[in-house]
Short mmCIF file of C-alpha atoms (C1' of nucleotides) in Angstrom, two decimals:
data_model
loop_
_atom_site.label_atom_id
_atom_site.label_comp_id
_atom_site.label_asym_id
_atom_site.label_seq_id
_atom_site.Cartn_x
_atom_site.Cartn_y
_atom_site.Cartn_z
CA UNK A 20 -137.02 -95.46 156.57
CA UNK A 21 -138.58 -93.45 159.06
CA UNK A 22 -141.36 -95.63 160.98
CA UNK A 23 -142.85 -94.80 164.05
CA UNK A 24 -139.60 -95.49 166.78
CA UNK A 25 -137.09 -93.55 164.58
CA UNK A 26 -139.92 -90.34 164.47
CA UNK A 27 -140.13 -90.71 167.97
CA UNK A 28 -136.58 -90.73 168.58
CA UNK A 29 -136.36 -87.81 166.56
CA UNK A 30 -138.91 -86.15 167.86
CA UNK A 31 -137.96 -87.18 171.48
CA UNK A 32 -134.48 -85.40 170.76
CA UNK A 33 -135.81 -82.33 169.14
CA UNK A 34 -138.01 -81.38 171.68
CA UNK A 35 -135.76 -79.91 174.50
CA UNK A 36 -133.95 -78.03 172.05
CA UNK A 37 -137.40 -76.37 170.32
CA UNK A 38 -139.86 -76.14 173.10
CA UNK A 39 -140.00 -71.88 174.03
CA UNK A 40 -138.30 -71.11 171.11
CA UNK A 41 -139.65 -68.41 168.61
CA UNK A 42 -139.02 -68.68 164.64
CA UNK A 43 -137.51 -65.30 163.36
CA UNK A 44 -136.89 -66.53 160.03
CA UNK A 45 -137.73 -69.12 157.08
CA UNK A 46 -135.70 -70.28 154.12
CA UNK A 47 -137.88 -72.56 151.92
CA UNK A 48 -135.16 -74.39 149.34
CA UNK A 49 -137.97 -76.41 147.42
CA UNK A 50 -141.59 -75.18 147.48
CA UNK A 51 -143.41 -78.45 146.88
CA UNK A 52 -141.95 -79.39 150.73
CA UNK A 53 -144.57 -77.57 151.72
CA UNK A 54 -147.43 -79.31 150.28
CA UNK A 55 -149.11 -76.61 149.11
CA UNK A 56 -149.07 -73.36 150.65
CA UNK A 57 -147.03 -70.19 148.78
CA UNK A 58 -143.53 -69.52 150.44
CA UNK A 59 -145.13 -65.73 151.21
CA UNK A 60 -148.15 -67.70 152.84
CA UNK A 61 -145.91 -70.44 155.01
CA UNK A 62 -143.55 -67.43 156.19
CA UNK A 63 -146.90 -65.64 157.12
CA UNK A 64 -147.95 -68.00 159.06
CA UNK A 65 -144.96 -69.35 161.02
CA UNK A 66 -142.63 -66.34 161.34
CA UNK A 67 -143.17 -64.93 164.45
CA UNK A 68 -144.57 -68.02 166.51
CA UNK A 69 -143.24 -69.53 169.27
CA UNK A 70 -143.05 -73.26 168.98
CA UNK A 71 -145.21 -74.74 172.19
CA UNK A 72 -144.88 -78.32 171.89
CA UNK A 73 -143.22 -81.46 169.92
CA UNK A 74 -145.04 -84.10 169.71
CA UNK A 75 -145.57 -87.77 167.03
CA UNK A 76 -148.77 -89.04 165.67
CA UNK A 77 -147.98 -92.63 163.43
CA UNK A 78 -145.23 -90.98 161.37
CA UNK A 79 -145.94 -87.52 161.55
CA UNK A 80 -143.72 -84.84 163.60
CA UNK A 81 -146.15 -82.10 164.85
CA UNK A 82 -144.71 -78.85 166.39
CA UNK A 83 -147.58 -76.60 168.16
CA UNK A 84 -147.16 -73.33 167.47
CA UNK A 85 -148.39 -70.12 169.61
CA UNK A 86 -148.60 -66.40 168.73
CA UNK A 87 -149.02 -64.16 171.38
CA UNK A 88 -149.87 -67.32 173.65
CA UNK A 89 -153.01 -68.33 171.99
CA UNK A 90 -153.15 -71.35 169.99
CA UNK A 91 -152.03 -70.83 166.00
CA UNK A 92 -152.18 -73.88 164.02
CA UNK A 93 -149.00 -76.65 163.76
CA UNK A 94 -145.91 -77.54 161.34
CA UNK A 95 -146.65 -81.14 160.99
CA UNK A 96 -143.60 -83.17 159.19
CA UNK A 97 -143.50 -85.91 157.65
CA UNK A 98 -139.88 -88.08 156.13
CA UNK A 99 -141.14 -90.36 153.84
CA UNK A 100 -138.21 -92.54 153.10
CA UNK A 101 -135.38 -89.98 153.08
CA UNK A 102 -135.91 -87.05 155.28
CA UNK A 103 -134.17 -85.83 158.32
CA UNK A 104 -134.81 -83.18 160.81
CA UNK A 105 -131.54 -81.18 162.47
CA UNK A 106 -130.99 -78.74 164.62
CA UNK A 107 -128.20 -76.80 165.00
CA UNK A 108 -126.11 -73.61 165.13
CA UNK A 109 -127.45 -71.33 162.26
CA UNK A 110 -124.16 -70.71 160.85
CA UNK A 111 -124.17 -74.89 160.14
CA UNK A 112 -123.78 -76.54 156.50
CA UNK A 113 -126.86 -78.28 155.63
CA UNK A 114 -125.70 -79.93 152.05
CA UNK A 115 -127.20 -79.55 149.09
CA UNK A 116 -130.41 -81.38 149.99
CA UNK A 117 -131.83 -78.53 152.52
CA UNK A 118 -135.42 -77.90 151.95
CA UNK A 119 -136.68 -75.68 154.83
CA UNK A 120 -134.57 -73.73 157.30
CA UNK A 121 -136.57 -72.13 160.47
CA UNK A 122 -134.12 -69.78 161.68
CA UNK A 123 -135.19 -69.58 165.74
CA UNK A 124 -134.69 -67.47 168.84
CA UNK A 125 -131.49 -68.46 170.25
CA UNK A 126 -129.06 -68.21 166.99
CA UNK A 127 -130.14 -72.20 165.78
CA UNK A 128 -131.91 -73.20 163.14
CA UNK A 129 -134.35 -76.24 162.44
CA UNK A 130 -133.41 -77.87 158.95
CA UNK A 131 -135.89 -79.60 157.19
CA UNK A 132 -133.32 -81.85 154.72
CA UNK A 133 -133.89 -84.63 151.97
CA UNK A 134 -132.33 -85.98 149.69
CA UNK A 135 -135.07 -87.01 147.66
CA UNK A 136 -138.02 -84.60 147.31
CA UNK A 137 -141.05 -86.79 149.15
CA UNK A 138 -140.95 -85.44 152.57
CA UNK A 139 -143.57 -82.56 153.60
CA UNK A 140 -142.91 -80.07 155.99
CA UNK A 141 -146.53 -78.63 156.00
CA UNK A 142 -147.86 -75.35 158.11
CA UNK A 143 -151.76 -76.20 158.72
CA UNK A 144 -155.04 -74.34 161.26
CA UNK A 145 -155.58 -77.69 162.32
CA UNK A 146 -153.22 -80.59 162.84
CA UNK A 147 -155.99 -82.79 164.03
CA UNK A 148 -158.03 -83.02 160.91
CA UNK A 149 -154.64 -83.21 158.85
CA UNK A 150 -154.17 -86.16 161.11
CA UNK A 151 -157.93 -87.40 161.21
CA UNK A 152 -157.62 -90.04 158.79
CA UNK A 153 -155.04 -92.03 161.18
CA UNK A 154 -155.45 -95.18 162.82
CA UNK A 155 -154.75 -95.76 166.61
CA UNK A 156 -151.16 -95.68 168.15
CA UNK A 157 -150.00 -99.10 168.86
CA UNK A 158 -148.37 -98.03 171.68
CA UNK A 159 -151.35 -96.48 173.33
CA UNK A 160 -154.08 -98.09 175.63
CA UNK A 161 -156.40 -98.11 172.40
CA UNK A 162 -154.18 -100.59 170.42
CA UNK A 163 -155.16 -103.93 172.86
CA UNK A 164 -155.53 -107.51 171.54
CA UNK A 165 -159.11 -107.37 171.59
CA UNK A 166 -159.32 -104.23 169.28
CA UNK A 167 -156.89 -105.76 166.93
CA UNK A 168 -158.96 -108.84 167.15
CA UNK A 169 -161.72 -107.20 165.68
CA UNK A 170 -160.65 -104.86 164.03
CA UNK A 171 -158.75 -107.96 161.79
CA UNK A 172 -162.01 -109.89 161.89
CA UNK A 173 -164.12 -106.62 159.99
CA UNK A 174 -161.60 -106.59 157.03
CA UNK A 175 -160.67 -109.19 154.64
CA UNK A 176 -157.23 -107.94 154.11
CA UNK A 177 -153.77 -109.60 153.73
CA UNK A 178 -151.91 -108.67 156.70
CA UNK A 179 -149.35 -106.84 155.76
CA UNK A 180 -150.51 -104.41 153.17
CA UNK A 181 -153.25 -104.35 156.38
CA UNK A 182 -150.54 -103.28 159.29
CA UNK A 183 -149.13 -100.53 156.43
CA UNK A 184 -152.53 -98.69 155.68
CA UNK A 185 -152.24 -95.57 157.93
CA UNK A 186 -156.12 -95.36 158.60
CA UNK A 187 -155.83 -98.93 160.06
CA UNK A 188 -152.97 -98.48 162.41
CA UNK A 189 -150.28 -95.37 163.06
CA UNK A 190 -146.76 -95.90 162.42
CA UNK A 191 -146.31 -99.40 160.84
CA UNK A 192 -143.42 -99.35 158.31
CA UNK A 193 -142.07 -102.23 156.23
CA UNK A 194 -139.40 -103.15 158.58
CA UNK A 195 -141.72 -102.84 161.48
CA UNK A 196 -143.97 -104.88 159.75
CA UNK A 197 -142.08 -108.26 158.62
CA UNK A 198 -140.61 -108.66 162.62
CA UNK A 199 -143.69 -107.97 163.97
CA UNK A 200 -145.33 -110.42 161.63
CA UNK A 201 -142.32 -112.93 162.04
CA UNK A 202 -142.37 -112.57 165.61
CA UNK A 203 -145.92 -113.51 165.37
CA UNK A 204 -145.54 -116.26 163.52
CA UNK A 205 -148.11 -115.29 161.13
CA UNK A 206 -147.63 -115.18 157.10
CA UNK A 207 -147.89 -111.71 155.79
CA UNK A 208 -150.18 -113.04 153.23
CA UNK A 209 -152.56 -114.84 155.32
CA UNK A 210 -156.33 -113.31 155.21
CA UNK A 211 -156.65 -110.63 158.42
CA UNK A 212 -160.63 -112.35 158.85
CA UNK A 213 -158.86 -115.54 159.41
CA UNK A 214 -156.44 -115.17 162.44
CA UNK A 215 -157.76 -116.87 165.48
CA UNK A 216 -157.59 -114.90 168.69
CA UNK A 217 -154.79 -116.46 170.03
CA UNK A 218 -152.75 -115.06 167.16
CA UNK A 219 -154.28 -111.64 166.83
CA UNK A 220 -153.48 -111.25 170.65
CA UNK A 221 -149.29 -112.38 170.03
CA UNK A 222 -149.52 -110.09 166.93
CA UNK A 223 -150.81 -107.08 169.45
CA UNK A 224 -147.92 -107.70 171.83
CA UNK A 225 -145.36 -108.19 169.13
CA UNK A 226 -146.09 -105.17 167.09
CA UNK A 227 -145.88 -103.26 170.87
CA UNK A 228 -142.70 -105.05 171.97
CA UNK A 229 -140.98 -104.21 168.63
CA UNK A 230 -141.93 -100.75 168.67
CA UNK A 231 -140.74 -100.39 172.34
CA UNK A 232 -137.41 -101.83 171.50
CA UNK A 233 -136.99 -100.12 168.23
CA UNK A 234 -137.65 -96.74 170.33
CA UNK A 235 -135.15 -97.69 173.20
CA UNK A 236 -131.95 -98.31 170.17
CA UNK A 237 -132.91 -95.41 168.94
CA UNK A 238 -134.62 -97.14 165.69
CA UNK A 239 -133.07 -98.73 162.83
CA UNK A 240 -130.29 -97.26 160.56
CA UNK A 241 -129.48 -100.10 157.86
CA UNK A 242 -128.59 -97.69 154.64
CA UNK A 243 -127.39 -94.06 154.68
CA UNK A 244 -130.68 -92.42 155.52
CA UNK A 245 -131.84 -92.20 159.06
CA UNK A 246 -129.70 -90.60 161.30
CA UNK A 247 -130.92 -89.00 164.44
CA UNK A 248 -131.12 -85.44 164.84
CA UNK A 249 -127.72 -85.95 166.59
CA UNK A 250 -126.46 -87.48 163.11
CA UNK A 251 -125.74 -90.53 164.74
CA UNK A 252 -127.48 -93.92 163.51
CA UNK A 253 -130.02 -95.85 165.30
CA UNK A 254 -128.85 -99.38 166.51
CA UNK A 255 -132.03 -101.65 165.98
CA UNK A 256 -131.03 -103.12 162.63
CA UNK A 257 -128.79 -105.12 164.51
CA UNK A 258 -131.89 -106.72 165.96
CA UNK A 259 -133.70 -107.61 162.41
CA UNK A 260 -134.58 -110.88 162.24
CA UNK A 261 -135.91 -111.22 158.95
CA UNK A 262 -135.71 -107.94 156.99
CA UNK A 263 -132.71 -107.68 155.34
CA UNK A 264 -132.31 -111.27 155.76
CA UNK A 265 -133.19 -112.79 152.91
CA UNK A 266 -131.02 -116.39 152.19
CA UNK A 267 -129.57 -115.79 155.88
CA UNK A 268 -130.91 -118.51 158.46
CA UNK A 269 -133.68 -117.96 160.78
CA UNK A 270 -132.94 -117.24 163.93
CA UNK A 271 -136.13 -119.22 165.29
CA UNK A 272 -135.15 -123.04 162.92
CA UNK A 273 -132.27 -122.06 160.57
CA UNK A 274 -134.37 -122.44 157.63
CA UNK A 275 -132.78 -119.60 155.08
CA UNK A 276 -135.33 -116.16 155.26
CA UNK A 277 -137.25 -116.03 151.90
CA UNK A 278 -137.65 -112.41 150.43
CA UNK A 279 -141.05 -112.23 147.91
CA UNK A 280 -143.28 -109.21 147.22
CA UNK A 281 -146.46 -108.22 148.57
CA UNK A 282 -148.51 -104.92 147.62
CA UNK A 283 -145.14 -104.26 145.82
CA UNK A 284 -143.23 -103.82 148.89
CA UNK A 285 -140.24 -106.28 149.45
CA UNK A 286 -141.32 -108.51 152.15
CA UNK A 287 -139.03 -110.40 154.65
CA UNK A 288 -140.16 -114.00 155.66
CA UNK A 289 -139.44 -117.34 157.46
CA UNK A 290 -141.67 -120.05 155.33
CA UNK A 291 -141.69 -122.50 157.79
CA UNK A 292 -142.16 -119.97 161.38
CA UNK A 293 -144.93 -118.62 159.35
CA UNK A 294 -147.81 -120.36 157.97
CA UNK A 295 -150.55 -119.42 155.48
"C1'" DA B 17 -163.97 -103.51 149.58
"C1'" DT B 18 -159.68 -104.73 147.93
"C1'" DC B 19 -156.06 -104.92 144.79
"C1'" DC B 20 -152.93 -103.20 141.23
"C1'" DT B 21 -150.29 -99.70 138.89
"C1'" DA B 22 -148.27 -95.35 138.25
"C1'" DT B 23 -146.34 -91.26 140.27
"C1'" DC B 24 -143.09 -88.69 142.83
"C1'" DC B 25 -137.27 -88.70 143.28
"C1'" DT B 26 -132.41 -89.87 143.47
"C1'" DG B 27 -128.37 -92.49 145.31
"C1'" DG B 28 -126.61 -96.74 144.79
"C1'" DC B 29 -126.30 -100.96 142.79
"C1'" DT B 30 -125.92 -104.33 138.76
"C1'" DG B 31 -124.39 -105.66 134.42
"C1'" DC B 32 -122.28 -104.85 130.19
"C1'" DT C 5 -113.75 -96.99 134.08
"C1'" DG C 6 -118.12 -95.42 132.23
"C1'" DC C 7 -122.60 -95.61 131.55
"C1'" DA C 8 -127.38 -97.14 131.13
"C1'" DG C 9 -131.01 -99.09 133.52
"C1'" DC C 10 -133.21 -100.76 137.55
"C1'" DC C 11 -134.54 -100.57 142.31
"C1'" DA C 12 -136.21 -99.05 146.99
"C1'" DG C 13 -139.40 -96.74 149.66
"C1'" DG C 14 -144.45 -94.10 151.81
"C1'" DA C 15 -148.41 -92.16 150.41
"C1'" DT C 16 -151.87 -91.26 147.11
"C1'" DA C 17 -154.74 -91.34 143.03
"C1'" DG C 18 -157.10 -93.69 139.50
"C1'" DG C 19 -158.68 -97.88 137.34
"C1'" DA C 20 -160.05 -102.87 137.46
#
DNA sequence: ATCCTATCCTGGCTGC
DNA sequence: TGCAGCCAGGATAGGA
Protein backbone atom coordinates (compact mmCIF):
# COMPACT_ATOMS: atom_id res chain seq x y z
CA UNK A 1 0.00 0.00 0.00
CA UNK A 2 1.10 3.36 -0.42
CA UNK A 3 2.95 4.59 2.93
CA UNK A 4 5.03 7.41 3.21
CA UNK A 5 8.52 6.10 1.08
CA UNK A 6 6.44 4.77 -1.89
CA UNK A 7 4.46 8.56 -1.99
CA UNK A 8 7.67 9.99 -1.87
CA UNK A 9 9.10 7.99 -4.50
CA UNK A 10 6.25 8.81 -6.48
CA UNK A 11 6.18 12.06 -5.84
CA UNK A 12 10.04 12.39 -6.13
CA UNK A 13 9.58 10.99 -9.82
CA UNK A 14 6.66 13.07 -10.80
CA UNK A 15 8.04 16.19 -10.04
CA UNK A 16 10.57 16.93 -12.91
CA UNK A 17 8.12 15.89 -15.30
CA UNK A 18 5.11 18.38 -13.76
CA UNK A 19 6.91 21.32 -12.35
CA UNK A 20 6.12 24.52 -15.20
CA UNK A 21 3.64 22.65 -16.73
CA UNK A 22 0.06 24.13 -17.37
CA UNK A 23 -3.24 21.81 -17.32
CA UNK A 24 -5.27 22.43 -20.62
CA UNK A 25 -7.64 19.80 -19.96
CA UNK A 26 -9.52 17.40 -17.35
CA UNK A 27 -11.24 14.07 -17.81
CA UNK A 28 -12.90 13.05 -14.50
CA UNK A 29 -13.86 9.03 -15.04
CA UNK A 30 -15.52 8.68 -11.46
CA UNK A 31 -16.81 11.80 -9.65
CA UNK A 32 -16.57 10.62 -6.05
CA UNK A 33 -12.42 10.78 -6.79
CA UNK A 34 -12.85 14.03 -6.20
CA UNK A 35 -14.19 14.12 -2.81
CA UNK A 36 -16.65 16.39 -3.31
CA UNK A 37 -16.48 19.10 -5.66
CA UNK A 38 -18.83 18.99 -9.15
CA UNK A 39 -16.74 17.92 -12.30
CA UNK A 40 -17.85 21.68 -13.76
CA UNK A 41 -16.40 23.07 -10.36
CA UNK A 42 -12.89 20.85 -10.31
CA UNK A 43 -12.37 21.78 -14.16
CA UNK A 44 -13.03 25.46 -13.00
CA UNK A 45 -10.67 25.48 -10.80
CA UNK A 46 -7.68 23.58 -12.23
CA UNK A 47 -7.95 24.15 -16.00
CA UNK A 48 -5.82 26.75 -16.82
CA UNK A 49 -3.17 26.58 -13.86
CA UNK A 50 0.19 25.99 -14.03
CA UNK A 51 1.37 23.37 -11.62
CA UNK A 52 4.26 25.21 -9.31
CA UNK A 53 5.40 22.60 -7.10
CA UNK A 54 5.22 18.69 -6.03
CA UNK A 55 5.56 18.08 -2.89
CA UNK A 56 4.40 14.91 0.20
CA UNK A 57 2.88 15.54 3.51
CA UNK A 58 2.40 11.78 5.54
CA UNK A 59 0.62 10.18 2.59
CA UNK A 60 -0.68 12.90 0.75
CA UNK A 61 0.70 14.09 -2.86
CA UNK A 62 0.20 17.92 -3.04
CA UNK A 63 0.72 19.74 -6.42
CA UNK A 64 0.76 23.78 -5.99
CA UNK A 65 -0.97 25.28 -8.45
CA UNK A 66 -0.55 29.04 -9.90
CA UNK A 67 -2.77 31.15 -12.19
CA UNK A 68 -1.34 34.00 -13.62
CA UNK A 69 1.67 33.52 -11.04
CA UNK A 70 -0.22 34.15 -7.92
CA UNK A 71 -0.91 31.45 -5.62
CA UNK A 72 -4.41 29.32 -6.47
CA UNK A 73 -5.09 26.61 -4.13
CA UNK A 74 -3.50 22.71 -4.55
CA UNK A 75 -4.58 19.12 -6.02
CA UNK A 76 -3.73 17.15 -3.01
CA UNK A 77 -3.84 13.14 -3.72
CA UNK A 78 -4.17 10.66 -1.82
CA UNK A 79 -3.84 6.32 -2.86
CA UNK A 80 -5.35 4.66 -0.21
CA UNK A 81 -4.49 1.09 -0.82
CA UNK A 82 -4.76 0.90 -4.63
CA UNK A 83 -4.01 4.07 -6.40
CA UNK A 84 -1.32 5.06 -8.75
CA UNK A 85 -0.23 8.25 -10.28
CA UNK A 86 1.31 8.17 -14.15
CA UNK A 87 2.45 10.31 -16.38
CA UNK A 88 2.77 9.93 -19.77
CA UNK A 89 2.21 10.69 -23.47
CA UNK A 90 -1.55 11.72 -23.80
CA UNK A 91 -2.23 9.40 -26.51
CA UNK A 92 -1.32 6.44 -23.62
CA UNK A 93 -3.85 3.55 -22.49
CA UNK A 94 -4.75 4.03 -18.99
CA UNK A 95 -7.05 0.67 -18.43
CA UNK A 96 -10.21 0.57 -17.35
CA UNK A 97 -9.51 1.85 -13.83
CA UNK A 98 -8.65 5.67 -14.93
CA UNK A 99 -10.28 8.10 -12.68
CA UNK A 100 -8.84 11.58 -13.50
CA UNK A 101 -6.83 12.56 -16.57
CA UNK A 102 -5.09 16.23 -16.44
CA UNK A 103 -4.27 16.70 -19.92
CA UNK A 104 -0.98 19.28 -19.61
CA UNK A 105 1.13 21.67 -21.65
CA UNK A 106 3.55 19.61 -23.43
CA UNK A 107 1.13 16.80 -25.12
CA UNK A 108 1.27 14.43 -21.53
CA UNK A 109 -1.16 13.76 -19.34
CA UNK A 110 -1.24 13.08 -15.44
CA UNK A 111 -3.54 9.91 -14.74
CA UNK A 112 -5.07 9.62 -11.61
CA UNK A 113 -5.82 5.47 -11.77
CA UNK A 114 -7.38 2.87 -9.25
CA UNK A 115 -8.54 0.02 -9.29
CA UNK A 116 -10.64 0.22 -6.42
CA UNK A 117 -12.58 3.47 -5.86
CA UNK A 118 -10.85 4.82 -2.32
CA UNK A 119 -8.27 7.11 -3.58
CA UNK A 120 -9.06 11.06 -3.70
CA UNK A 121 -7.69 13.26 -6.06
CA UNK A 122 -9.10 16.49 -4.40
CA UNK A 123 -8.77 20.33 -5.81
CA UNK A 124 -8.86 22.55 -2.43
CA UNK A 125 -8.08 26.93 -1.50
CA UNK A 126 -6.02 25.61 1.08
CA UNK A 127 -3.89 22.50 1.28
CA UNK A 128 -2.69 23.39 4.69
CA UNK A 129 -5.90 23.17 6.59
CA UNK A 130 -6.84 19.99 4.41
CA UNK A 131 -3.60 18.81 5.88
CA UNK A 132 -3.97 20.46 9.46
CA UNK A 133 -5.08 17.52 11.22
CA UNK A 134 -1.57 15.67 10.48
CA UNK A 135 0.97 14.64 12.78
CA UNK A 136 4.75 15.49 12.36
CA UNK A 137 6.98 13.94 9.55
CA UNK A 138 9.18 11.34 10.96
CA UNK A 139 11.70 12.22 8.81
CA UNK A 140 11.87 15.82 9.81
CA UNK A 141 13.86 17.54 12.71
CA UNK A 142 10.40 17.59 14.69
CA UNK A 143 10.10 13.73 14.90
CA UNK A 144 13.29 13.31 17.68
CA UNK A 145 13.35 10.69 20.48
CA UNK A 146 12.46 13.08 23.00
CA UNK A 147 9.18 14.20 21.22
CA UNK A 148 8.24 10.65 20.67
CA UNK A 149 9.07 10.10 24.25
CA UNK A 150 6.47 12.26 25.27
CA UNK A 151 4.38 12.34 23.05
CA UNK A 152 4.00 8.18 23.94
CA UNK A 153 4.01 9.07 27.62
CA UNK A 154 0.58 11.66 27.10
CA UNK A 155 -1.47 8.77 25.48
CA UNK A 156 -2.42 5.49 26.75
CA UNK A 157 -2.51 3.86 23.44
CA UNK A 158 -1.38 0.44 22.05
CA UNK A 159 1.38 1.15 19.82
CA UNK A 160 0.50 0.26 16.79
CA UNK A 161 -3.02 1.41 16.21
CA UNK A 162 -0.84 4.60 17.91
CA UNK A 163 2.03 4.83 14.96
CA UNK A 164 -1.21 4.43 12.30
CA UNK A 165 -3.40 7.43 13.61
CA UNK A 166 -2.47 10.21 11.10
CA UNK A 167 -2.90 13.10 13.74
CA UNK A 168 -0.20 11.30 15.82
CA UNK A 169 2.44 10.79 13.24
CA UNK A 170 2.53 11.34 9.12
CA UNK A 171 3.01 8.48 6.95
CA UNK A 172 3.01 5.29 9.12
CA UNK A 173 1.44 2.37 7.18
CA UNK A 174 0.98 -1.23 8.31
CA UNK A 175 4.08 -2.49 6.79
CA UNK A 176 5.99 0.46 8.04
CA UNK A 177 4.65 -0.16 11.20
CA UNK A 178 5.36 -4.01 12.20
CA UNK A 179 9.45 -3.44 11.07
CA UNK A 180 9.65 -0.45 12.75
CA UNK A 181 8.06 -1.99 15.80
CA UNK A 182 10.10 -5.32 15.26
CA UNK A 183 13.15 -3.49 14.77
CA UNK A 184 12.41 -1.94 18.02
CA UNK A 185 11.88 -4.73 19.75
CA UNK A 186 8.74 -3.53 21.16
CA UNK A 187 5.22 -5.54 21.07
CA UNK A 188 2.68 -3.74 19.01
CA UNK A 189 0.33 -4.25 21.80
CA UNK A 190 2.29 -2.96 24.59
CA UNK A 191 0.70 0.36 26.32
CA UNK A 192 2.49 3.68 24.48
CA UNK A 193 2.54 5.30 28.53
CA UNK A 194 4.66 2.40 29.34
CA UNK A 195 7.83 2.42 27.07
CA UNK A 196 10.87 3.51 28.95
CA UNK A 197 13.05 6.06 27.22
CA UNK A 198 15.52 3.88 26.12
CA UNK A 199 12.92 2.21 23.92
CA UNK A 200 10.97 5.21 22.75
CA UNK A 201 14.44 6.62 21.59
CA UNK A 202 15.34 2.97 19.34
CA UNK A 203 11.66 3.21 18.21
CA UNK A 204 12.48 7.05 16.91
CA UNK A 205 15.55 5.86 15.02
CA UNK A 206 13.94 2.74 13.70
CA UNK A 207 10.81 4.22 12.36
CA UNK A 208 13.54 6.96 10.60
CA UNK A 209 15.97 4.28 9.40
CA UNK A 210 13.08 2.26 7.84
CA UNK A 211 11.60 5.08 6.19
CA UNK A 212 15.04 6.16 4.78
CA UNK A 213 15.64 2.75 3.39
CA UNK A 214 12.18 2.13 2.19
CA UNK A 215 12.64 5.62 0.21
CA UNK A 216 16.18 4.69 -1.20
CA UNK A 217 14.48 0.93 -2.88
CA UNK A 218 12.06 2.84 -4.04
CA UNK A 219 9.38 1.40 -1.35
CA UNK A 220 7.79 -1.84 -1.18
CA UNK A 221 5.89 -3.67 -4.03
CA UNK A 222 4.73 -7.18 -2.48
CA UNK A 223 1.18 -7.63 -4.50
CA UNK A 224 0.15 -6.07 -7.83
CA UNK A 225 -0.52 -2.56 -6.61
CA UNK A 226 2.29 -0.13 -6.19
CA UNK A 227 4.22 0.51 -9.03
CA UNK A 228 6.13 3.67 -9.47
CA UNK A 229 5.12 6.23 -11.77
CA UNK A 230 7.71 4.51 -14.05
CA UNK A 231 5.47 1.22 -13.66
CA UNK A 232 8.24 -0.47 -12.25
CA UNK A 233 7.98 -2.05 -8.58
CA UNK A 234 9.68 -0.88 -5.56
CA UNK A 235 12.36 -3.33 -4.13
CA UNK A 236 11.95 -2.98 -0.22
CA UNK A 237 9.75 -6.01 0.31
CA UNK A 238 12.72 -7.89 -0.12
CA UNK A 239 13.85 -6.30 3.11
CA UNK A 240 10.56 -7.27 5.33
CA UNK A 241 11.42 -8.85 8.19
CA UNK A 242 8.27 -9.66 9.67
CA UNK A 243 5.35 -8.57 7.46
CA UNK A 244 4.50 -11.04 5.23
CA UNK A 245 6.32 -13.39 7.33
CA UNK A 246 4.12 -15.04 9.23
CA UNK A 247 5.34 -19.02 10.13
CA UNK A 248 8.78 -17.95 8.38
CA UNK A 249 11.77 -17.69 10.99
CA UNK A 250 12.97 -14.56 12.45
CA UNK A 251 15.69 -13.19 11.16
CA UNK A 252 16.87 -11.82 14.73
CA UNK A 253 16.41 -15.92 16.79
CA UNK A 254 14.65 -18.15 14.21
CA UNK A 255 11.65 -18.35 16.24
CA UNK A 256 8.69 -18.68 13.36
CA UNK A 257 6.95 -14.79 12.89
CA UNK A 258 3.42 -14.96 14.47
CA UNK A 259 0.66 -13.05 12.44
CA UNK A 260 -2.49 -11.88 15.00
CA UNK A 261 -4.79 -8.84 14.64
CA UNK A 262 -4.72 -5.60 16.20
CA UNK A 263 -7.30 -2.62 15.54
CA UNK A 264 -8.33 -5.13 12.77
CA UNK A 265 -5.29 -4.72 10.82
CA UNK A 266 -3.13 -7.94 10.26
CA UNK A 267 -0.15 -7.49 12.34
CA UNK A 268 3.36 -9.05 11.74
CA UNK A 269 5.32 -10.17 14.93
CA UNK A 270 8.35 -11.96 16.51
CA UNK A 271 6.91 -13.19 20.16
CA UNK A 272 10.02 -13.66 21.62
CA UNK A 273 12.17 -10.18 19.97
CA UNK A 274 9.18 -8.45 21.25
CA UNK A 275 7.88 -8.32 24.64
CA UNK A 276 4.63 -7.07 26.21
C1' DA B 1 -9.86 8.98 25.73
C1' DT B 2 -9.84 4.75 23.56
C1' DC B 3 -11.69 0.95 21.29
C1' DC B 4 -14.75 -1.51 18.12
C1' DT B 5 -17.49 -2.00 14.01
C1' DA B 6 -19.19 -0.81 9.64
C1' DT B 7 -18.44 1.45 5.29
C1' DC B 8 -16.31 2.14 0.97
C1' DC B 9 -14.47 -1.37 -3.32
C1' DT B 10 -12.67 -5.12 -6.09
C1' DG B 11 -9.07 -8.56 -7.41
C1' DG B 12 -7.51 -12.60 -5.79
C1' DC B 13 -7.66 -16.35 -3.00
C1' DT B 14 -9.92 -20.49 -0.66
C1' DG B 15 -12.93 -24.22 -0.53
C1' DC B 16 -16.50 -26.90 -2.27
C1' DT C 1 -13.85 -25.63 -14.16
C1' DG C 2 -17.17 -22.67 -11.87
C1' DC C 3 -18.81 -20.23 -8.41
C1' DA C 4 -19.78 -18.36 -3.84
C1' DG C 5 -17.81 -16.23 -0.06
C1' DC C 6 -14.12 -14.13 2.35
C1' DC C 7 -10.25 -11.07 2.81
C1' DA C 8 -7.04 -7.00 2.62
C1' DG C 9 -6.29 -2.33 3.17
C1' DG C 10 -6.59 3.51 4.90
C1' DA C 11 -9.54 6.64 6.60
C1' DT C 12 -13.67 7.97 8.79
C1' DA C 13 -17.99 7.95 11.27
C1' DG C 14 -20.86 6.41 14.88
C1' DG C 15 -21.62 3.82 19.05
C1' DA C 16 -19.99 1.58 23.42
Amino acid sequence: MPELPEVETIARLIRPRLEGRRIEDCEVRWTRTLGGLSRPAFARAVVGARLSRIWRRGKYVVVDLEHGGRASGALVGHLRMTGRIHVEPTTWDPGPYLKVRLALDDGTSFYFIDVRKFARLCFTDEPHVLLGDLGPEPLSDEFTPAWLAGALRSRTRRLKPLLLDQTFLAGIGNIYADESLFRAGLHPLARSDRISPARSAALCTEIRATLGEAIAREGSSFDTFYRTPEGNPGSYQDEFKVYGRAGKPCPRCAAPIARIVVGQRGTHLCRRCQRR
